[in-house]
Short mmCIF file of C-alpha atoms in Angstrom, two decimals:
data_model
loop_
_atom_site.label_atom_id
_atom_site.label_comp_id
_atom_site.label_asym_id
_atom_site.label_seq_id
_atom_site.Cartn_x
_atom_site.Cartn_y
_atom_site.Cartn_z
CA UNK A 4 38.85 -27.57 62.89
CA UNK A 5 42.39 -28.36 63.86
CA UNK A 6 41.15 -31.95 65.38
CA UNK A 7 39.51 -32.37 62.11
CA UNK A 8 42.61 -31.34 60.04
CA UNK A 9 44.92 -33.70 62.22
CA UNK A 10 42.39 -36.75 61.29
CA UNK A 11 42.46 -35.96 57.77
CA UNK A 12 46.20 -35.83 57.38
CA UNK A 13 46.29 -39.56 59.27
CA UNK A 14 43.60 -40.65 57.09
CA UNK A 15 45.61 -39.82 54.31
CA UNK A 16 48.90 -42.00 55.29
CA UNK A 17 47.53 -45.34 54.53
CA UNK A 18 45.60 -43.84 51.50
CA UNK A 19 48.80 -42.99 50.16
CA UNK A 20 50.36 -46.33 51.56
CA UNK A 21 47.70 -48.34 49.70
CA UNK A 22 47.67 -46.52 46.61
CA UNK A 23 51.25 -46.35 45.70
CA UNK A 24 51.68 -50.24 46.51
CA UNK A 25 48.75 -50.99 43.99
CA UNK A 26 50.72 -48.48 41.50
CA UNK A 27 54.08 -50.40 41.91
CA UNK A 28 52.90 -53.70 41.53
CA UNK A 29 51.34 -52.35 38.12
CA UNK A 30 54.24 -51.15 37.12
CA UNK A 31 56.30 -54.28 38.62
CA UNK A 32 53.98 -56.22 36.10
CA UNK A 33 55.04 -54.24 33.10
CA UNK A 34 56.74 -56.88 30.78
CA UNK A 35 60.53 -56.97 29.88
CA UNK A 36 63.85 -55.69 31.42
CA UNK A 37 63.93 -52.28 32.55
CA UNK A 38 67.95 -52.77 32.70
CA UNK A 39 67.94 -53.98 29.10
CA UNK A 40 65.46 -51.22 27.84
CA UNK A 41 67.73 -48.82 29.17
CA UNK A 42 70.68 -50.00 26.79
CA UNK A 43 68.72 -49.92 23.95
CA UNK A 44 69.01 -52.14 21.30
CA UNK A 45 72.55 -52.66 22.29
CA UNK A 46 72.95 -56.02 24.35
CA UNK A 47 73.80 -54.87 27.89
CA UNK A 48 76.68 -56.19 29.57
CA UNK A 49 76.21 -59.10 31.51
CA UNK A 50 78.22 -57.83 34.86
CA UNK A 51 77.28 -54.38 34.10
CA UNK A 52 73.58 -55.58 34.16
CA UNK A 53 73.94 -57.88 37.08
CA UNK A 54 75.13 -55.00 39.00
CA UNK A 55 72.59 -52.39 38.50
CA UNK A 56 69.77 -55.32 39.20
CA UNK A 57 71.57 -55.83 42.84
CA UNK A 58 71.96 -51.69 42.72
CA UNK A 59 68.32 -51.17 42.48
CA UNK A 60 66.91 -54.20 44.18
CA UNK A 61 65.33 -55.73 41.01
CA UNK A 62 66.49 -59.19 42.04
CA UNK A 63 64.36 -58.98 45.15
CA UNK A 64 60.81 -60.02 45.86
CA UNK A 65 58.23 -57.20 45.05
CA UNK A 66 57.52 -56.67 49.10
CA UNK A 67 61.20 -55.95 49.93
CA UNK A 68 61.36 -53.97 46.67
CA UNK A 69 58.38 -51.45 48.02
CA UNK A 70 59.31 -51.41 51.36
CA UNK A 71 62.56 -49.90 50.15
CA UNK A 72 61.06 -47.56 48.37
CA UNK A 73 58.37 -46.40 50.85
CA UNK A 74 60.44 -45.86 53.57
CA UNK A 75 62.54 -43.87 51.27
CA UNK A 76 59.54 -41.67 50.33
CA UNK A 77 58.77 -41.31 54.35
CA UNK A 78 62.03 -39.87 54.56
CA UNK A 79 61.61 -37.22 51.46
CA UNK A 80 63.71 -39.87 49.27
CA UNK A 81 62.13 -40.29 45.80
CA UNK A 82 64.64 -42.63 44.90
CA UNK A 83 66.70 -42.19 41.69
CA UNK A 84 66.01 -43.48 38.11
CA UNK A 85 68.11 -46.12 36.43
CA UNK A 86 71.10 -43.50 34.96
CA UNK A 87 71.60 -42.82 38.62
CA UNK A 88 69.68 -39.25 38.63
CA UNK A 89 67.96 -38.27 41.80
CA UNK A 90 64.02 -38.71 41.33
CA UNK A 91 63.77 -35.37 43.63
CA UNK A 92 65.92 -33.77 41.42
CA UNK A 93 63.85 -34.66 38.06
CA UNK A 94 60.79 -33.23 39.47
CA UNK A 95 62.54 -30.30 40.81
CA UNK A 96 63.40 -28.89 37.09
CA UNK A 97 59.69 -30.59 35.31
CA UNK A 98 57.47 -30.25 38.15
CA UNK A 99 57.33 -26.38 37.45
CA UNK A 100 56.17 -26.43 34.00
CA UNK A 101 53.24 -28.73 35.02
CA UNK A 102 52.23 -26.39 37.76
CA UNK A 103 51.98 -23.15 35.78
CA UNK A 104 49.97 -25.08 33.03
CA UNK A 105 47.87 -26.95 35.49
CA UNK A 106 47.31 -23.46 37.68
CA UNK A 107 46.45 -21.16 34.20
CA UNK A 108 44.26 -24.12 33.38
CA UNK A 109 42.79 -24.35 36.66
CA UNK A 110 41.97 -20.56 36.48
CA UNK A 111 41.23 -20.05 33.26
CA UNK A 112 38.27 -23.22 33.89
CA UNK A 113 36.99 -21.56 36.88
CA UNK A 114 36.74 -18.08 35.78
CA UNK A 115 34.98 -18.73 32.51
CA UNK A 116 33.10 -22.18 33.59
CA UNK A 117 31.62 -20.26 36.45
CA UNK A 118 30.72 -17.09 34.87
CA UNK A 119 29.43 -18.85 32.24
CA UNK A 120 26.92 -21.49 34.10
CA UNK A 121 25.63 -18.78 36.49
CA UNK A 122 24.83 -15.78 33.17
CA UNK A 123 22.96 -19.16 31.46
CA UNK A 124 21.01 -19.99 34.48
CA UNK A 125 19.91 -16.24 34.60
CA UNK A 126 18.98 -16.46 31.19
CA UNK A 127 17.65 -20.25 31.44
CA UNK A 128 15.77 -21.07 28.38
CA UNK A 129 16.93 -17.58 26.36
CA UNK A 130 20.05 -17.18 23.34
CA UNK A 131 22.64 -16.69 26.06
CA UNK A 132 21.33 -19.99 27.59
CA UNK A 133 21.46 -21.81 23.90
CA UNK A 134 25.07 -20.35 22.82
CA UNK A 135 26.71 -22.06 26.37
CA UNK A 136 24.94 -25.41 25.85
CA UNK A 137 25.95 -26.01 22.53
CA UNK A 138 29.19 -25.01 23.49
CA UNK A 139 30.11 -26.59 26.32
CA UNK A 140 28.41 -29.87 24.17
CA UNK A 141 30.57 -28.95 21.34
CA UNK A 142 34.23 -29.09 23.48
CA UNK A 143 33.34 -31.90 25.40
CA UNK A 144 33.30 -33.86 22.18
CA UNK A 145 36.47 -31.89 20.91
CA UNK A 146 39.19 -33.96 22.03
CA UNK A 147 42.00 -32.59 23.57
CA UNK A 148 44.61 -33.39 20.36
CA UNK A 149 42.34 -32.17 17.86
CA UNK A 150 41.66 -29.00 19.88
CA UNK A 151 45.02 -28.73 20.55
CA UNK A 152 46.29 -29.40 17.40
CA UNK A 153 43.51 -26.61 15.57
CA UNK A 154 44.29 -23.56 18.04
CA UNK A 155 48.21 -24.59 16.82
CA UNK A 156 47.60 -24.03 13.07
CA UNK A 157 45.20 -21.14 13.70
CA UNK A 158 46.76 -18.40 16.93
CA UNK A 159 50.80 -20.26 16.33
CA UNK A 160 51.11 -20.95 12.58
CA UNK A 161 48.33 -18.48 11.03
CA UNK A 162 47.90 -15.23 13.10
CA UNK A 163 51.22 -15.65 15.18
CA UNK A 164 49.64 -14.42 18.41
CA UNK A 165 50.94 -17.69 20.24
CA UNK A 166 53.73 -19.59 20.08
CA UNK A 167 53.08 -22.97 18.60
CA UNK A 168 55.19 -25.29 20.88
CA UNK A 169 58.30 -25.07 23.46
CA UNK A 170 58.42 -22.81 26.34
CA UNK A 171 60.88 -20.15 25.19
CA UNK A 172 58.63 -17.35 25.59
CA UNK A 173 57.74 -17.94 29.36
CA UNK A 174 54.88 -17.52 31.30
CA UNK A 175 52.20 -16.49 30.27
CA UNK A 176 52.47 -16.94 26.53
CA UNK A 177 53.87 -20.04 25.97
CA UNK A 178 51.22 -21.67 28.79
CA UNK A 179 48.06 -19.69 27.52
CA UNK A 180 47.16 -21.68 24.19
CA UNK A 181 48.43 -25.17 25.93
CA UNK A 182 46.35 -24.25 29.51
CA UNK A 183 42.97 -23.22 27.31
CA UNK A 184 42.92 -27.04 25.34
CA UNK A 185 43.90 -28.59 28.72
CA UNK A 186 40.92 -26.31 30.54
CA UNK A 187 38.87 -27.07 27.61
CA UNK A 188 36.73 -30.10 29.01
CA UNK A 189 36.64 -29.79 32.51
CA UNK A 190 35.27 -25.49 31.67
CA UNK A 191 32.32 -27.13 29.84
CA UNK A 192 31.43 -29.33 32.52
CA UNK A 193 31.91 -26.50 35.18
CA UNK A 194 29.66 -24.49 33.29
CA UNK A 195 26.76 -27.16 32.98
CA UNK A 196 27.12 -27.87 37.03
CA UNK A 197 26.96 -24.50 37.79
CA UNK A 198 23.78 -23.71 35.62
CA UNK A 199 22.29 -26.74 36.94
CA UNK A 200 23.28 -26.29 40.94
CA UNK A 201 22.61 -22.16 40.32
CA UNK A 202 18.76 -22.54 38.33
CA UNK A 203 17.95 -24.76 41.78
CA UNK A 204 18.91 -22.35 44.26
CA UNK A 205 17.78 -19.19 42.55
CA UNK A 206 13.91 -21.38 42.57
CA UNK A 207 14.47 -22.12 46.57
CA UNK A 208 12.15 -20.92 48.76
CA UNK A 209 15.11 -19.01 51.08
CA UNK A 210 15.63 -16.69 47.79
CA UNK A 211 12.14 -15.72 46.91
CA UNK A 212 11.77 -15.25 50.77
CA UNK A 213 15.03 -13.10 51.02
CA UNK A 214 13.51 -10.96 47.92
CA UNK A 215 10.16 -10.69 49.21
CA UNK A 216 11.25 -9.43 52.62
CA UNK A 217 13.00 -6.24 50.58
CA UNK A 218 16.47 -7.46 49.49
CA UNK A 219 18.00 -6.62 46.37
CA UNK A 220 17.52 -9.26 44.00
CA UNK A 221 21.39 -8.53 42.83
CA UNK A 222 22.75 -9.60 46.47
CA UNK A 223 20.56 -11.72 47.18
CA UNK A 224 21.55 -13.80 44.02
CA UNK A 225 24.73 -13.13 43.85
CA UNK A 226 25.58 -13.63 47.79
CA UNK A 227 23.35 -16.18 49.42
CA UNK A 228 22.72 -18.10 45.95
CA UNK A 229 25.90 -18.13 44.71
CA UNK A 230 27.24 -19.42 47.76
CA UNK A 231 25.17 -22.44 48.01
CA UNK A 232 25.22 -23.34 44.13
CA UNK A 233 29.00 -23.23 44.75
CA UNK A 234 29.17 -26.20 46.52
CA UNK A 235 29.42 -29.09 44.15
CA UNK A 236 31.69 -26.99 41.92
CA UNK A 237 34.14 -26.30 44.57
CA UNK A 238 34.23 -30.35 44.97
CA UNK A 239 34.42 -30.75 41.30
CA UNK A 240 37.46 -28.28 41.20
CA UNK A 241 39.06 -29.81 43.86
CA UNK A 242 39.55 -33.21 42.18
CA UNK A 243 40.37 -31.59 39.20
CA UNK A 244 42.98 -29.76 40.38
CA UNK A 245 44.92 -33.17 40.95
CA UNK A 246 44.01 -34.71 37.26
CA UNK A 247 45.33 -31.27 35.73
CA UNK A 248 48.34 -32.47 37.15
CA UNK A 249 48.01 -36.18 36.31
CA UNK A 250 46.35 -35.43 32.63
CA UNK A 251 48.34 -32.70 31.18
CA UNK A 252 50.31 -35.44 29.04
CA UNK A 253 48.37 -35.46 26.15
CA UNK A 254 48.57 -31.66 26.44
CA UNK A 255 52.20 -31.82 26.87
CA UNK A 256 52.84 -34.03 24.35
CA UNK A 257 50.93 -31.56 21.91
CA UNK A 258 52.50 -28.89 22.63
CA UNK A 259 56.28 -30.37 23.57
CA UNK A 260 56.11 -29.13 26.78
CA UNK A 261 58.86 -30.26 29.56
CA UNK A 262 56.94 -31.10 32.33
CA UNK A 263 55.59 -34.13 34.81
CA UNK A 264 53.08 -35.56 32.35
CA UNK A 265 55.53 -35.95 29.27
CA UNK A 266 58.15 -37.48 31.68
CA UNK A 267 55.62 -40.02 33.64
CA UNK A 268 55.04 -41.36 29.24
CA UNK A 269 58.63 -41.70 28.54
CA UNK A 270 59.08 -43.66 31.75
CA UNK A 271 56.05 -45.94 31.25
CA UNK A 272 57.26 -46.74 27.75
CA UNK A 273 61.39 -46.96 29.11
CA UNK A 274 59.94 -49.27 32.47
CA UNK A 275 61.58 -46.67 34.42
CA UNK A 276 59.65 -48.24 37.66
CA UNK A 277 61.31 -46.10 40.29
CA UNK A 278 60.24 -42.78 38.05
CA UNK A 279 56.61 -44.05 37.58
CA UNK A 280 56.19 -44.74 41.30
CA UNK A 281 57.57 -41.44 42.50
CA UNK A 282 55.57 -39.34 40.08
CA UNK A 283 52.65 -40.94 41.06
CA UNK A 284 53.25 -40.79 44.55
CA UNK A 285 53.42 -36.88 43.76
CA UNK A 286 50.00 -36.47 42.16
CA UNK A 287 48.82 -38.92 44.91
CA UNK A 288 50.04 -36.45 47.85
CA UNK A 289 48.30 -33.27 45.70
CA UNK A 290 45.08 -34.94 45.40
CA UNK A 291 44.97 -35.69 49.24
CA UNK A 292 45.96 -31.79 49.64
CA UNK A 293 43.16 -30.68 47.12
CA UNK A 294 40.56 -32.72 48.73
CA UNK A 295 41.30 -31.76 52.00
CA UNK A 296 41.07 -28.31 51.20
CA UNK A 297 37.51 -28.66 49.52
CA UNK A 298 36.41 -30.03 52.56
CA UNK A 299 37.58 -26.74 54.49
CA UNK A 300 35.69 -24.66 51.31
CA UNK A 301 32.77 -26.33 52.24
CA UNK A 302 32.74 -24.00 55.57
CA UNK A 303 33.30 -21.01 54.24
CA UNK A 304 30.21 -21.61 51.66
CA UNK A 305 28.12 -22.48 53.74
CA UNK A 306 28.28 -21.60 57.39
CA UNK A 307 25.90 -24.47 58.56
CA UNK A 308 28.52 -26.87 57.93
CA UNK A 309 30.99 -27.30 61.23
CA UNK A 310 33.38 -29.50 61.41
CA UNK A 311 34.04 -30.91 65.35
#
């Protein structure tokens, strides 16, 4: 296990060497000035402009511009954005809000998606069975702003359960309406995998073989089954855990939430490049961690799988 960890974790450095130089020549390839979109509609100063271009390397050739930054990243050095505010810094005070909405999200997608999928398998073909279909149908067609913008008017403006934007209120009720609309989708497709992966393995030979031989039918489902229909939903969940991250703009932008995703927009539209790079670099390094702890799941699941 530990040789296979150690692998993983050098696989990963020229994953994330390749991936953020494709994301900064993107965002080198944005048009206009980033030092004149910074002053606005105001004409910069010539000097003053000339000097933050040298400051932040924009006069050099795009190799020497990443290899600046990267070894900066390899020593925990985000860079800074172009008012001169640490990068690190920035993502110390957003990063938070992301996480608790991503996390909720995460849980709240799980819990339901899975509890759902495995009650409709039970019930394939019966009401239960119908009601999560047409569902899960009906909110991935929702999309996430119209969702979003309908749970606003009804639990913020009309019953006042919720709060209808900011986070004043704190965890959890400021994240709960926000973290159900960003859960929304990826919940319906949970749901359908697990019905699909659970009505397969509950019709496997190893189940009516584990129920014939005296077992209760409860464990034997809800143990051995469970397990193995738990497989491609653990994978699913563990690339969605990084696009929670990476998608909660839209969702932030709904519901005027400080955090990574509304931040990442407002640099994309400013050309703050160094911001871009080293926000993406972040949901880079937490899809490399999710992944590589799916791949340990898989182990636990199932105990056939080893890993040398």
């Amino acid at each position: 296990m530990g040789r296979f960890v150690a692998r993983r974790v050098l696989q990963a450095i020229p994953v994330l060497i390749g991936v953020t130089f494709i994301i900064f020549c993107l965002v080198f390839a944005l048009p206009g000035d980033p030092i004149q979109a910074l002053a606005g509609e105001k004409r910069a100063d010539p000097n003053i402009a000339a000097m933050l271009r040298a400051q932040y390397h924009l006069n050099d050739p795009l190799y020497q511009q990443y290899w600046h930054y990267i070894t900066g990243v390899l020593t925990g050095d985000l860079g800074e954005t172009y008012n001169g505010r640490a990068i690190s810094e920035l993502v110390s005070q957003r990063f938070p809000v992301t996480l608790k909405l991503a996390l909720t999200a995460f849980g709240i997608e799980a819990g339901i998606g899975i509890l759902a999928g495995i009650f409709s398998a039970l019930k394939r073909g019966k009401f239960l069975d119908n009601v999560v279909l047409v569902s899960t149908l009906v909110l991935i067609s929702v999309p996430v702003f119209v969702l979003g913008s309908v749970l606003q008017l009804e639990f913020g403006v009309n019953l006042k359960i919720t709060p209808v934007a900011g986070i004043e209120q704190g965890w959890p009720q400021s994240f709960i309406l926000p973290s159900v609309v960003l859960a929304s989708t990826s919940m319906a497709y949970i749901a359908r995998l697990t019905r699909s992966s659970m009505t397969e393995s509950v019709r496997a030979d190893y189940v009516r073989t584990a129920i014939a031989k005296g077992l209760p039918r409860r464990r034997v489902i809800g143990v051995h089954a469970l397990r193995n229909s738990l497989i491609p939903v653990v994978t699913f969940l563990g690339f969605d855990l990084g696009a929670l991250m990476g998608g909660a703009i839209i969702t932030e932008r709904v519901f005027n939430l400080p955090g990574i995703g509304g931040q990442l927009a407002q640099s994309v539209y400013l050309r703050e490049r160094p911001v871009v790079v080293g926000l993406v670099t972040l949901l880079v390094l937490i899809y490399l961690v999710a992944n590589l702890l799916v791949d340990l799941l898989y182990a636990v699941l199932d105990p056939r799988i080893r890993y040398e």
